[in-house]
């Protein structure tokens, strides 16, 4: 992209604003060299990164970049063997710490909402906590090497402190002596050339001996190192040299460790630079209230409420532009100061921003195109030094554009054909527009020539546009009206300003009839446009109200649906609770009845009757059998004594012993009898069983109603064991010596569970797997004691 075009379209100012949002100098460097890309995938990649950074800012706030500096020069010096300063080493540790902190910051967002590009960048930052901690153990934030950096350094500095203390004590003792005090300019101990001295008056300089290190500007004071502490100062100096050598050794060791990780550290720096740059784009988008454009490479551009980002938000008038679908060229006409040039720059600048991965100040859903290049001829480039007129400078620029443009280029031309004779200028402008249009590029041009209105009207793929002008206030509104050519408004403006009507009428007479028809046509188009705009606003308001009502109805429907689901779930839970309770009570009663049956002789009738009554009450009134509904009353009345039936409420088969009134019957269920309503029974088979009385008033059926086989295929283990228990009781009471339990082969779970139960049953003598002709492993044969 031509740097001159970037400056013409104010792109460089946008980069400056972007750099101001960077948190580090690294980010500023990346922002200052940002250039638009013509690769669609690359542009989408850049925009996605910006979008992810906005997500992180929205959810967790700004990323913590404090401590990040450009350590690459120091790393390069470490590579070639130079010893790094304490401050440089501290900056390296600060960068490592910042990298870990930013990694946690982005990762915390990635867990809530995916930001894959940023996550990939922070994952590329190396984990070098040992190096960071080693540096921080040796160097503090001010760049001083700490005593704890090594045992030797701590020992040397302890010696230094002791030596300094002894020297000070000796000198202070000396200057406090009355005889000595009068020889001193001041009673203080100071340092010159890293050695402790005292200020002695000029006339007493020979009294102390020792070494003179300095004197005052007036020469009245001599700074003397007394002979008595020369040896002590020498020893202190030697200790300081040892300290310097030890510090040098420590820094050299740390530098070697940094050099070993040079490649990783440079990569970390570049990753953090890229992250800061991406977050700067997000902060710029937030400042401009910008949105993410949808990108394409089809030459299609659709801006909704596009604003020039360098103009104040409260004063700029947004524009709506569509280019590259039904028409590829727009000819904008209208008066000066109407905003034509701003509209041109807005289209060009927003295109450059989108191609750079920046969000644009426009409506959500705006579409931008990736161009191979953007060309602009905007402004007066007259040059006295080069003897170029306005027309010549424009032509020079346009000729260069014609030589370089392609069908994938965007061309922006301001005041096409200006600066020369109107007739020749308009003819040349039409010729240039036609040539560019034939090339297939996307083009927006502004002009004053009315002849271009007719060209745009007649040429397919070219459309007129204008900047709206309010004749009542004599001010431009700066709104771009696509599809409506501009009017001169000269007569209306002159009349509003007070020019005599006679002069205006005379001027109108000088205008050709064809021009008057064109002006009349434009006026009619503008009137129709205003009417259509009012209707559109009304329709939009109605659509919003309809949509609001629709959303309200959807929300109400969802609420009712949720309420219904909640009530159904509650009813199902209550039903499950009732059934579970009934099942538990029934099992307890059945267990009690079995115990009563074993006691036999000692059982009293009223205890059996009471247990049967409790069993009747345990069944939930609304429980249905497997068939899903009870038989009709008519069918229930056909049941007679001796019939084999199903009791729906218990899901059990039994035999009717006798009818009890017109609505109930006494049914034999295994070892127990119970009174059941007729509408809770379903007839299975007619039979005439022989009833045998027992000592305990218990009855059991014999003959055809006694089963010697029990088919449990398809049952779960818990239900199957209950069926087996009842089946064995029936077989025992019927004096059957052997019965068959059919459980199928399947996975073997049912067979294993049943056989475990049989091992514990006290009336089972033995059991075995069926023979080949008995069903094999799908059948268990049980023999009673």
C-alpha positions in Angstrom: 0.0 0.0 0.0 1.4 3.4 -1.0 2.5 5.4 2.1 1.2 8.6 0.5 -2.3 7.1 0.3 -2.2 6.0 3.9 -1.4 9.6 4.9 -4.0 11.1 2.6 -6.7 8.9 4.1 -5.6 9.7 7.7 -4.5 6.1 8.3 -1.3 7.2 10.0 -3.4 9.2 12.6 -5.4 6.0 13.4 -2.1 4.2 14.0 -1.0 7.0 16.4 -4.3 6.6 18.3 -3.7 2.8 18.4 -0.2 3.2 19.7 -1.5 5.5 22.5 -3.6 2.5 23.7 -0.6 0.2 24.0 0.5 -0.6 27.5 4.2 -1.1 26.6 6.8 0.3 24.2 6.7 -3.1 22.5 3.0 -2.7 21.7 3.6 0.9 20.5 6.3 -0.4 18.1 3.9 -3.1 16.7 1.1 -0.5 16.3 3.3 2.0 14.5 4.2 -0.5 11.7 0.7 -2.0 11.2 -0.2 -2.2 7.5 -3.4 -3.3 5.8 -3.4 -6.9 4.3 -4.9 -8.0 1.1 -5.2 -11.7 2.3 -8.7 -12.4 3.4 -7.7 -15.2 5.8 -5.1 -13.0 7.4 -7.6 -10.2 7.8 -10.2 -12.5 9.4 -7.4 -13.9 11.7 -6.6 -10.3 12.8 -10.2 -9.4 13.4 -10.8 -12.6 15.4 -7.8 -11.7 17.7 -9.3 -8.3 18.3 -12.7 -9.7 19.1 -11.2 -12.2 21.6 -9.3 -9.3 23.3 -12.5 -7.4 23.6 -14.1 -10.5 25.2 -11.2 -10.7 27.7 -11.5 -7.0 28.5 -15.3 -7.3 29.0 -15.1 -10.4 31.3 -11.9 -9.8 33.3 -10.8 -6.3 32.6 -7.5 -5.2 31.0 -4.6 -7.6 30.8 -1.7 -6.8 33.3 1.3 -5.7 31.2 3.2 -3.9 33.9 6.8 -4.9 34.0 7.0 -5.8 30.3 10.0 -4.1 28.5 12.0 -4.9 25.4 14.7 -7.2 26.7 15.9 -8.3 23.3 19.0 -6.0 23.2 20.1 -7.4 26.6 19.5 -11.0 25.4 21.6 -10.4 22.3 24.4 -9.1 24.5 24.1 -12.1 26.8 24.5 -14.3 23.7 27.9 -12.8 22.8 29.3 -13.1 26.3 28.7 -9.6 27.7 27.8 -9.4 31.4 24.3 -7.9 32.0 23.7 -5.2 34.5 21.5 -5.8 37.6 18.8 -3.6 36.1 18.8 -5.5 32.8 18.5 -8.8 34.7 15.7 -7.4 36.8 13.8 -6.4 33.7 14.2 -10.0 32.4 12.7 -11.4 35.6 9.9 -8.8 35.5 9.0 -9.9 32.0 8.9 -13.6 33.0 6.6 -12.7 35.9 4.3 -10.6 33.7 4.2 -13.5 31.2 2.9 -15.9 33.8 0.4 -13.3 35.1 -1.0 -12.6 31.6 -1.2 -16.4 31.0 -3.4 -16.8 34.0 -5.5 -13.8 33.1 -6.3 -15.1 29.6 -6.7 -18.7 30.7 -9.3 -17.7 33.3 -11.4 -16.2 30.5 -10.8 -19.2 28.2 -12.4 -21.5 30.8 -15.6 -19.4 30.6 -15.7 -18.4 27.0 -13.3 -19.8 24.3 -10.6 -17.4 23.1 -8.4 -19.9 21.2 -6.1 -17.4 19.4 -5.1 -15.6 22.6 -4.9 -18.9 24.5 -2.4 -20.2 21.8 -0.3 -17.0 22.2 -0.1 -17.3 26.0 0.6 -21.0 25.8 3.6 -20.2 23.6 5.1 -18.2 26.5 7.7 -20.3 28.2 7.5 -21.3 31.9 10.8 -20.2 33.4 9.9 -19.6 37.0 13.3 -21.0 38.4 15.2 -18.4 36.4 12.9 -15.7 37.5 13.2 -16.6 41.1 17.0 -17.0 40.9 17.2 -13.4 39.6 14.9 -12.0 42.2 16.8 -13.8 44.9 20.0 -12.0 43.8 18.7 -8.6 42.7 16.0 -6.2 44.0 13.7 -3.9 42.1 16.1 -1.0 42.3 18.8 -3.0 40.6 20.9 -3.6 43.7 22.6 -7.0 44.2 21.3 -8.4 47.5 23.5 -9.9 50.3 21.7 -13.2 49.9 22.9 -13.6 46.4 25.8 -15.7 47.7 27.3 -16.7 51.0 30.6 -15.0 50.0 28.9 -11.7 49.2 27.1 -11.8 52.6 30.5 -12.4 54.4 32.2 -9.6 52.5 29.5 -7.1 53.1 29.5 -8.0 56.8 33.3 -7.3 56.9 32.6 -4.0 55.1 30.1 -2.9 57.6 32.4 -3.8 60.5 35.3 -2.0 58.9 33.3 1.2 58.2 32.0 1.2 61.7 35.5 1.0 63.2 36.8 3.8 61.0 33.9 6.0 61.8 34.3 5.3 65.5 38.0 6.2 65.4 37.4 9.4 63.4 34.5 10.5 65.6 36.7 9.9 68.7 39.4 12.0 67.1 37.2 15.0 66.2 35.5 15.1 69.6 38.9 15.6 71.3 39.0 19.3 72.4 42.6 19.8 71.1 41.6 18.5 67.7 38.3 20.1 67.4 39.8 23.6 67.0 41.8 22.5 64.0 38.7 21.3 62.1 36.5 23.4 59.9 33.5 21.2 61.0 33.2 18.3 63.4 32.1 15.7 60.9 33.3 12.7 59.0 32.9 12.6 55.2 34.1 10.6 52.2 36.4 11.6 49.4 37.6 9.2 46.7 35.8 6.4 48.5 38.0 7.0 51.6 36.9 8.4 55.0 38.3 11.9 55.7 37.9 14.9 58.0 37.7 18.7 57.1 40.9 20.3 58.5 41.7 24.1 58.4 44.4 25.1 56.0 46.8 26.2 58.7 46.7 22.8 60.5 47.2 20.6 57.5 50.5 19.3 58.7 49.3 18.4 62.2 47.5 15.2 61.2 49.9 13.8 58.6 48.2 11.3 56.3 46.9 12.0 52.8 45.1 15.1 51.5 42.3 14.0 49.2 40.6 17.3 48.4 40.2 20.9 49.3 37.4 23.4 49.3 36.9 25.9 46.5 38.3 28.7 48.7 41.3 26.6 49.8 40.5 27.2 53.5 39.5 23.6 54.1 41.6 20.5 53.4 40.0 17.0 53.4 42.6 14.8 55.0 42.7 11.1 55.7 44.6 10.9 59.0 47.6 8.7 59.1 46.0 6.6 61.9 43.3 5.3 59.6 45.2 4.9 56.4 45.7 1.2 56.9 42.1 0.8 57.9 40.9 2.6 54.8 43.3 0.5 52.7 41.8 -2.7 54.1 38.3 -1.4 53.5 39.2 -0.6 49.9 40.5 -4.1 49.4 37.3 -5.5 50.8 35.2 -3.4 48.4 37.3 -4.7 45.5 36.5 -8.2 46.7 32.8 -7.2 46.8 32.9 -5.9 43.2 34.6 -9.2 42.0 31.9 -11.3 43.8 29.1 -9.1 42.3 30.7 -9.5 38.9 30.8 -13.3 39.4 27.1 -13.4 40.4 26.1 -11.3 37.4 28.1 -13.4 35.1 26.5 -16.6 36.4 23.0 -15.1 36.0 23.9 -13.8 32.5 25.0 -17.3 31.5 21.7 -18.7 32.6 19.9 -16.0 30.6 22.0 -16.8 27.5 21.0 -20.5 27.7 17.4 -19.5 27.5 17.9 -16.7 24.9 15.7 -18.1 22.2 12.8 -18.8 24.6 13.1 -15.3 26.1 13.1 -13.6 22.7 10.0 -15.7 21.8 8.3 -14.6 25.1 9.1 -11.0 24.3 7.5 -11.2 20.9 4.4 -13.0 22.2 3.9 -10.3 24.8 4.4 -7.7 22.2 1.7 -9.3 20.0 -0.6 -9.6 23.0 -0.2 -6.0 24.0 -0.8 -4.9 20.3 -4.0 -7.0 20.1 -5.3 -5.6 23.4 -4.5 -2.1 22.1 -6.8 -2.8 19.1 -9.5 -3.9 21.5 -9.2 -0.7 23.6 -9.2 1.4 20.5 -12.4 -0.3 19.3 -14.0 0.3 22.7 -13.1 4.0 22.6 -14.5 4.4 19.1 -17.6 2.3 19.9 -16.6 0.2 16.9 -17.9 -3.2 15.7 -16.4 -6.1 13.9 -17.1 -6.0 10.1 -17.9 -9.0 8.0 -15.1 -9.5 5.4 -15.3 -10.7 1.8 -13.1 -10.6 -1.2 -15.9 -10.2 -3.7 -15.6 -6.5 -4.0 -18.8 -6.0 -1.9 -18.9 -3.1 0.6 -21.9 -2.3 2.7 -21.5 0.4 5.4 -24.3 1.0 7.8 -24.0 4.3 9.9 -20.3 4.5 9.1 -18.6 7.4 11.0 -15.2 9.0 10.4 -13.2 7.9 13.5 -11.3 11.1 13.8 -14.4 13.4 14.0 -16.3 14.0 17.2 -19.0 11.3 17.8 -21.6 13.9 18.7 -21.1 16.0 15.6 -20.2 13.5 12.8 -23.1 12.4 10.5 -23.0 8.7 9.7 -23.3 7.5 6.1 -24.9 4.5 4.6 -23.1 3.1 1.5 -23.4 0.0 -0.6 -21.0 -0.7 -3.4 -20.2 -3.8 -5.5 -23.6 -5.5 -5.8 -25.9 -3.8 -8.2 -23.5 -1.0 -9.0 -19.7 -0.8 -8.8 -19.3 3.0 -9.2 -20.9 5.9 -7.3 -20.9 9.5 -8.6 -21.4 12.0 -5.7 -22.6 15.5 -6.6 -23.5 18.4 -4.4 -22.3 21.8 -3.2 -19.0 22.6 -1.5 -18.7 22.0 2.2 -21.4 19.4 1.9 -19.3 16.6 3.2 -18.3 14.8 -0.1 -14.6 14.7 0.7 -15.4 13.4 4.3 -17.6 10.7 2.8 -14.8 9.6 0.5 -12.2 9.5 3.3 -14.6 7.6 5.5 -15.0 4.9 2.9 -11.3 4.7 2.3 -10.2 4.9 5.9 -12.7 2.3 7.2 -11.6 -0.1 4.4 -8.0 0.3 5.5 -8.9 -0.2 9.2 -10.8 -3.4 8.4 -8.0 -4.8 6.3 -5.6 -4.1 9.2 -7.8 -6.1 11.7 -9.3 -3.1 13.4 -12.9 -2.8 14.2 -14.7 0.1 12.5 -17.1 2.7 13.8 -20.2 1.4 12.0 -23.4 -0.5 12.6 -23.3 -4.2 13.5 -23.3 -6.4 10.4 -21.5 -3.9 8.1 -19.5 -5.7 5.4 -16.1 -4.6 4.2 -14.0 -5.9 1.3 -10.4 -6.9 1.0 -8.9 -4.9 -1.8 -5.5 -5.5 -3.4 -4.9 -1.8 -3.1 -6.7 1.5 -2.4 -6.0 4.6 -4.6 -7.1 8.1 -3.8 -6.8 11.5 -5.5 -8.1 13.8 -2.8 -7.2 17.5 -2.1 -5.4 20.2 -4.0 -1.8 19.0 -4.7 -0.7 22.2 -6.6 3.1 22.6 -6.4 4.8 25.9 -7.2 8.3 24.3 -7.0 7.3 21.7 -9.6 5.4 24.2 -11.7 2.2 22.0 -11.4 -1.2 23.5 -11.6 -4.2 22.0 -9.7 -5.3 20.3 -12.9 -1.8 19.0 -13.7 -1.3 17.6 -10.2 -4.6 15.8 -10.3 -3.9 14.4 -13.8 -0.4 13.2 -12.7 -2.0 11.3 -9.8 -4.8 9.9 -11.9 -2.4 8.6 -14.6 -0.4 6.7 -12.0 -3.7 5.2 -10.7 -4.7 4.1 -14.2 -1.3 2.4 -14.6 -1.5 0.5 -11.3 -5.2 -0.2 -10.6 -6.8 -3.6 -11.1 -10.4 -4.9 -10.9 -9.8 -5.7 -7.2 -8.9 -2.1 -6.4 -10.8 0.7 -4.7 -10.4 4.1 -6.4 -11.5 7.3 -4.6 -11.5 10.5 -6.8 -12.3 13.9 -5.4 -13.5 16.8 -7.7 -12.8 14.8 -10.8 -12.0 17.0 -13.8 -11.7 20.2 -11.7 -9.2 22.9 -12.4 -9.8 23.4 -16.2 -12.5 24.5 -18.7 -15.9 23.0 -17.5 -16.8 21.6 -20.9 -13.4 19.9 -21.4 -13.3 18.9 -17.7 -16.6 17.2 -17.8 -15.8 15.4 -21.0 -12.5 14.2 -19.6 -14.2 13.1 -16.4 -16.7 11.0 -18.2 -14.0 9.4 -20.3 -11.9 8.6 -17.1 -15.0 7.2 -15.3 -15.9 5.0 -18.3 -12.4 3.6 -18.5 -12.2 2.8 -14.8 -15.7 1.3 -14.8 -14.7 -0.9 -17.7 -11.7 -2.2 -15.7 -14.2 -3.5 -13.1 -12.7 -1.7 -10.0 -14.8 -0.3 -7.2 -14.9 3.5 -7.5 -16.4 6.5 -5.7 -16.0 9.9 -7.3 -17.2 13.4 -6.4 -17.8 16.2 -9.0 -19.5 19.5 -9.6 -20.3 18.7 -13.2 -24.0 18.2 -14.0 -23.1 16.2 -17.1 -21.9 13.4 -14.9 -25.4 13.0 -13.4 -26.7 12.0 -16.8 -23.8 9.6 -17.3 -24.5 7.9 -14.0 -28.2 7.7 -14.8 -27.7 6.1 -18.1 -24.8 3.8 -17.4 -25.4 0.3 -16.0 -23.5 -0.4 -12.8 -23.1 3.3 -12.0 -25.3 5.2 -9.6 -25.8 8.8 -8.6 -25.4 10.0 -5.1 -25.5 13.4 -3.4 -24.9 15.2 -0.1 -28.2 16.4 1.4 -28.7 20.2 1.7 -31.4 21.9 3.7 -32.7 24.8 1.7 -34.7 26.2 4.6 -31.6 26.7 6.8 -29.2 27.1 3.9 -26.9 24.4 5.6 -25.7 21.0 4.5 -26.9 18.0 6.6 -23.8 16.0 5.6 -26.0 13.0 4.8 -25.0 10.9 1.8 -28.0 10.0 -0.3 -27.3 7.1 -2.7 -29.6 7.0 -5.7 -30.4 10.7 -5.7 -28.2 13.2 -7.8 -27.3 16.5 -6.2 -29.1 19.8 -7.0 -27.3 23.1 -7.4 -29.8 24.9 -5.1 -28.2 28.2 -6.4 -31.5 29.9 -7.1 -33.1 28.8 -3.9 -30.1 29.9 -1.8 -29.9 33.3 -3.6 -33.7 33.9 -3.1 -33.4 33.0 0.6 -30.5 35.4 1.0 -32.6 38.3 -0.5 -31.5 38.6 -4.2 -34.3 40.4 -6.1 -36.8 38.1 -7.8 -36.4 39.8 -11.1 -32.7 38.9 -11.2 -33.5 35.3 -10.2 -36.2 35.0 -12.9 -33.8 36.4 -15.5 -31.2 33.8 -14.4 -33.7 31.0 -14.7 -34.4 32.1 -18.2 -30.7 31.7 -19.1 -30.8 28.0 -18.1 -31.7 25.6 -20.9 -35.0 23.8 -20.9 -33.2 20.5 -20.6 -31.3 21.6 -17.5 -34.6 22.8 -16.0 -36.1 19.4 -16.6 -33.2 17.7 -15.0 -33.5 20.0 -11.9 -37.2 19.3 -11.8 -36.6 15.6 -12.0 -34.1 15.8 -9.2 -36.5 17.8 -7.1 -39.2 15.2 -7.7 -36.8 12.4 -6.8 -35.8 14.1 -3.6 -39.5 14.7 -2.6 -40.2 11.0 -3.2 -37.2 10.0 -1.3 -38.2 12.0 1.7 -41.7 10.5 1.6 -40.2 7.0 1.3 -37.9 7.7 4.2 -40.8 8.8 6.4 -42.7 5.6 5.5 -39.6 3.5 6.1 -39.2 5.1 9.6 -42.8 4.4 10.3 -42.5 0.8 9.1 -39.3 0.3 11.1 -41.1 1.5 14.2 -44.0 -0.9 13.5 -41.6 -3.7 13.0 -39.8 -3.0 16.3 -43.2 -3.0 18.1 -44.2 -6.2 16.4 -40.9 -7.8 17.3 -41.2 -6.7 20.9 -44.7 -8.2 21.1 -43.4 -11.4 19.5 -40.6 -11.6 22.0 -43.1 -11.0 24.8 -45.4 -13.8 23.6 -42.4 -16.1 23.2 -41.3 -15.4 26.7 -44.8 -15.9 28.0 -45.1 -19.2 26.1 -41.7 -20.4 27.5 -42.9 -19.4 31.0 -46.1 -21.4 30.6 -44.2 -24.4 29.2 -41.8 -24.3 32.1 -44.6 -24.1 34.5 -46.3 -27.1 32.9 -43.1 -29.1 32.9 -42.6 -28.2 36.5 -46.1 -29.4 37.5 -45.8 -32.6 35.5 -42.4 -33.3 37.1 -43.9 -32.6 40.5 -46.9 -34.9 39.8 -44.5 -37.7 38.6 -42.4 -37.3 41.7 -45.5 -37.6 43.9 -46.7 -40.6 42.0 -43.3 -42.3 42.4 -43.3 -41.5 46.1 -46.9 -43.0 46.5 -46.0 -46.2 44.5 -42.7 -46.6 46.5 -44.6 -46.3 49.8 -47.3 -48.7 48.7 -44.6 -51.2 47.6 -42.8 -51.0 50.9 -46.0 -51.5 52.9 -47.1 -54.4 50.6 -43.7 -56.1 51.1 -43.9 -55.8 54.8 -47.5 -57.2 54.9 -46.6 -60.1 52.6 -43.7 -60.9 54.8 -46.0 -60.9 57.8 -48.5 -63.1 56.0 -45.8 -65.6 55.2 -44.9 -65.8 58.9 -48.5 -66.3 59.7 -48.8 -69.1 57.1 -45.8 -70.8 58.7 -47.4 -70.6 62.2 -50.6 -72.1 60.7 -52.2 -73.7 63.9 -51.5 -70.7 66.0 -52.9 -68.2 63.5 -56.1 -66.5 64.4 -58.7 -65.3 61.8 -58.8 -61.7 62.9 -55.0 -61.4 62.5 -55.3 -62.6 58.9 -58.2 -60.4 58.2 -56.4 -57.4 59.6 -53.3 -58.1 57.5 -55.4 -58.4 54.3 -57.1 -55.1 55.1 -53.8 -53.4 55.5 -52.6 -54.8 52.2 -55.8 -53.5 50.5 -55.1 -50.0 52.0 -51.5 -50.1 50.9 -52.3 -50.0 47.1 -52.5 -46.5 45.7 -56.0 -45.8 44.4 -54.9 -44.4 41.0 -52.2 -47.0 40.2 -52.7 -48.7 36.8 -51.5 -52.1 35.7 -49.3 -53.0 32.8 -52.1 -52.6 30.3 -52.4 -48.9 31.1 -56.2 -49.0 31.9 -58.6 -51.0 33.9 -61.3 -53.1 32.4 -64.8 -51.7 32.0 -67.4 -52.3 34.7 -69.3 -54.6 32.3 -66.3 -56.8 31.8 -65.6 -56.9 35.5 -69.2 -58.2 36.3 -68.6 -61.3 34.2 -66.0 -62.7 36.6 -67.1 -65.7 38.6 -65.7 -67.9 41.4 -62.8 -70.1 40.2 -61.7 -67.7 37.4 -58.0 -66.9 36.9 -57.6 -63.1 37.0 -55.1 -60.3 37.1 -55.2 -57.8 40.0 -54.3 -54.5 38.4 -53.4 -52.6 41.6 -50.9 -55.3 42.6 -49.9 -56.5 39.1 -50.4 -60.1 40.3 -52.2 -63.1 39.0 -54.7 -65.0 41.2 -57.8 -67.1 41.5 -61.3 -65.9 42.4 -62.4 -67.8 45.5 -65.8 -66.3 45.9 -67.8 -63.1 45.1 -68.4 -60.7 47.9 -71.4 -58.7 47.0 -71.9 -57.1 43.6 -68.7 -55.0 43.6 -66.0 -57.1 45.2 -64.5 -60.5 45.1 -62.1 -62.6 47.4 -59.0 -63.5 45.4 -56.4 -66.2 46.2 -52.9 -64.6 45.6 -50.4 -67.3 46.4 -50.6 -68.1 50.1 -53.0 -65.2 50.9 -56.5 -64.2 50.2 -57.6 -60.6 49.9 -60.8 -58.7 49.0 -60.5 -56.8 45.7 -63.0 -54.6 43.8 -64.3 -56.2 40.6 -63.1 -53.2 38.5 -59.6 -53.9 39.6 -59.7 -57.4 38.0 -59.2 -58.7 34.5 -60.4 -62.2 33.5 -57.6 -64.4 32.2 -59.1 -67.9 32.1 -62.2 -69.8 33.2 -61.5 -72.7 35.6 -63.2 -74.9 38.1 -60.5 -75.4 40.7 -60.9 -77.8 43.7 -60.7 -75.9 46.9 -58.9 -77.6 49.8 -59.3 -76.3 53.3 -56.3 -76.1 55.6 -56.2 -76.0 59.4 -55.5 -72.3 59.4 -58.4 -71.4 57.2 -55.9 -70.7 54.3 -57.0 -71.9 50.8 -55.0 -72.9 47.8 -56.0 -73.9 44.3 -55.2 -77.2 42.7 -55.6 -78.6 39.2 -55.2 -76.5 36.1 -54.5 -73.3 38.0 -51.3 -74.6 39.6 -48.2 -73.6 37.6 -45.1 -75.7 37.4 -43.2 -73.1 35.3 -42.4 -69.5 35.9 -41.2 -67.4 32.9 -39.1 -64.4 34.0 -37.5 -63.4 30.7 -37.4 -59.6 30.3 -37.8 -58.9 34.0 -35.3 -57.1 36.1 -33.6 -59.0 39.0 -35.5 -57.3 41.9 -39.0 -58.0 40.4 -37.9 -61.5 39.3 -36.9 -62.4 42.9 -40.3 -61.3 44.2 -42.0 -63.5 41.5 -39.8 -66.5 42.4 -40.6 -66.2 46.1 -44.4 -66.2 45.4 -44.0 -69.0 42.8 -42.1 -71.2 45.3 -44.8 -70.6 47.9 -47.5 -71.7 45.4 -45.5 -74.8 44.4 -44.9 -75.8 48.1 -48.6 -75.4 49.0 -49.6 -77.3 45.9 -47.3 -80.2 46.9 -45.3 -80.0 43.7 -42.1 -81.9 44.0 -40.3 -80.0 41.2 -40.8 -76.7 39.4 -39.1 -74.9 36.4 -37.9 -71.3 36.5 -37.3 -69.9 33.0 -34.8 -67.0 33.1 -33.2 -67.1 29.6 -29.5 -67.1 28.8 -28.8 -63.4 28.1 -25.9 -61.9 30.2 -26.4 -64.4 33.1 -27.3 -61.7 35.7 -30.8 -63.0 36.1 -29.7 -66.7 36.4 -27.0 -65.9 38.9 -29.3 -63.7 41.1 -32.1 -66.4 41.1 -29.7 -69.2 42.0 -28.2 -67.2 44.9 -31.7 -66.7 46.2 -32.5 -70.5 45.9 -29.4 -71.3 47.9 -30.8 -69.4 50.8 -34.4 -70.6 50.6 -35.2 -73.0 53.4 -37.8 -75.1 51.4 -35.5 -75.7 48.4 -33.8 -79.1 48.6 -31.7 -78.7 45.4 -31.6 -77.0 42.1 -29.8 -77.5 38.8 -29.5 -76.2 35.2 -32.0 -77.7 32.8 -31.1 -80.6 30.6 -30.8 -80.2 26.8 -34.5 -81.1 26.3 -35.6 -78.8 29.3 -34.1 -75.6 28.0 -30.4 -75.9 28.9 -28.8 -72.9 30.7 -31.9 -70.8 30.2 -33.9 -72.9 32.8 -33.3 -73.7 36.4 -35.0 -76.8 37.8 -35.9 -76.6 41.6 -36.7 -79.5 43.8 -38.5 -79.0 47.2 -37.7 -80.7 50.5 
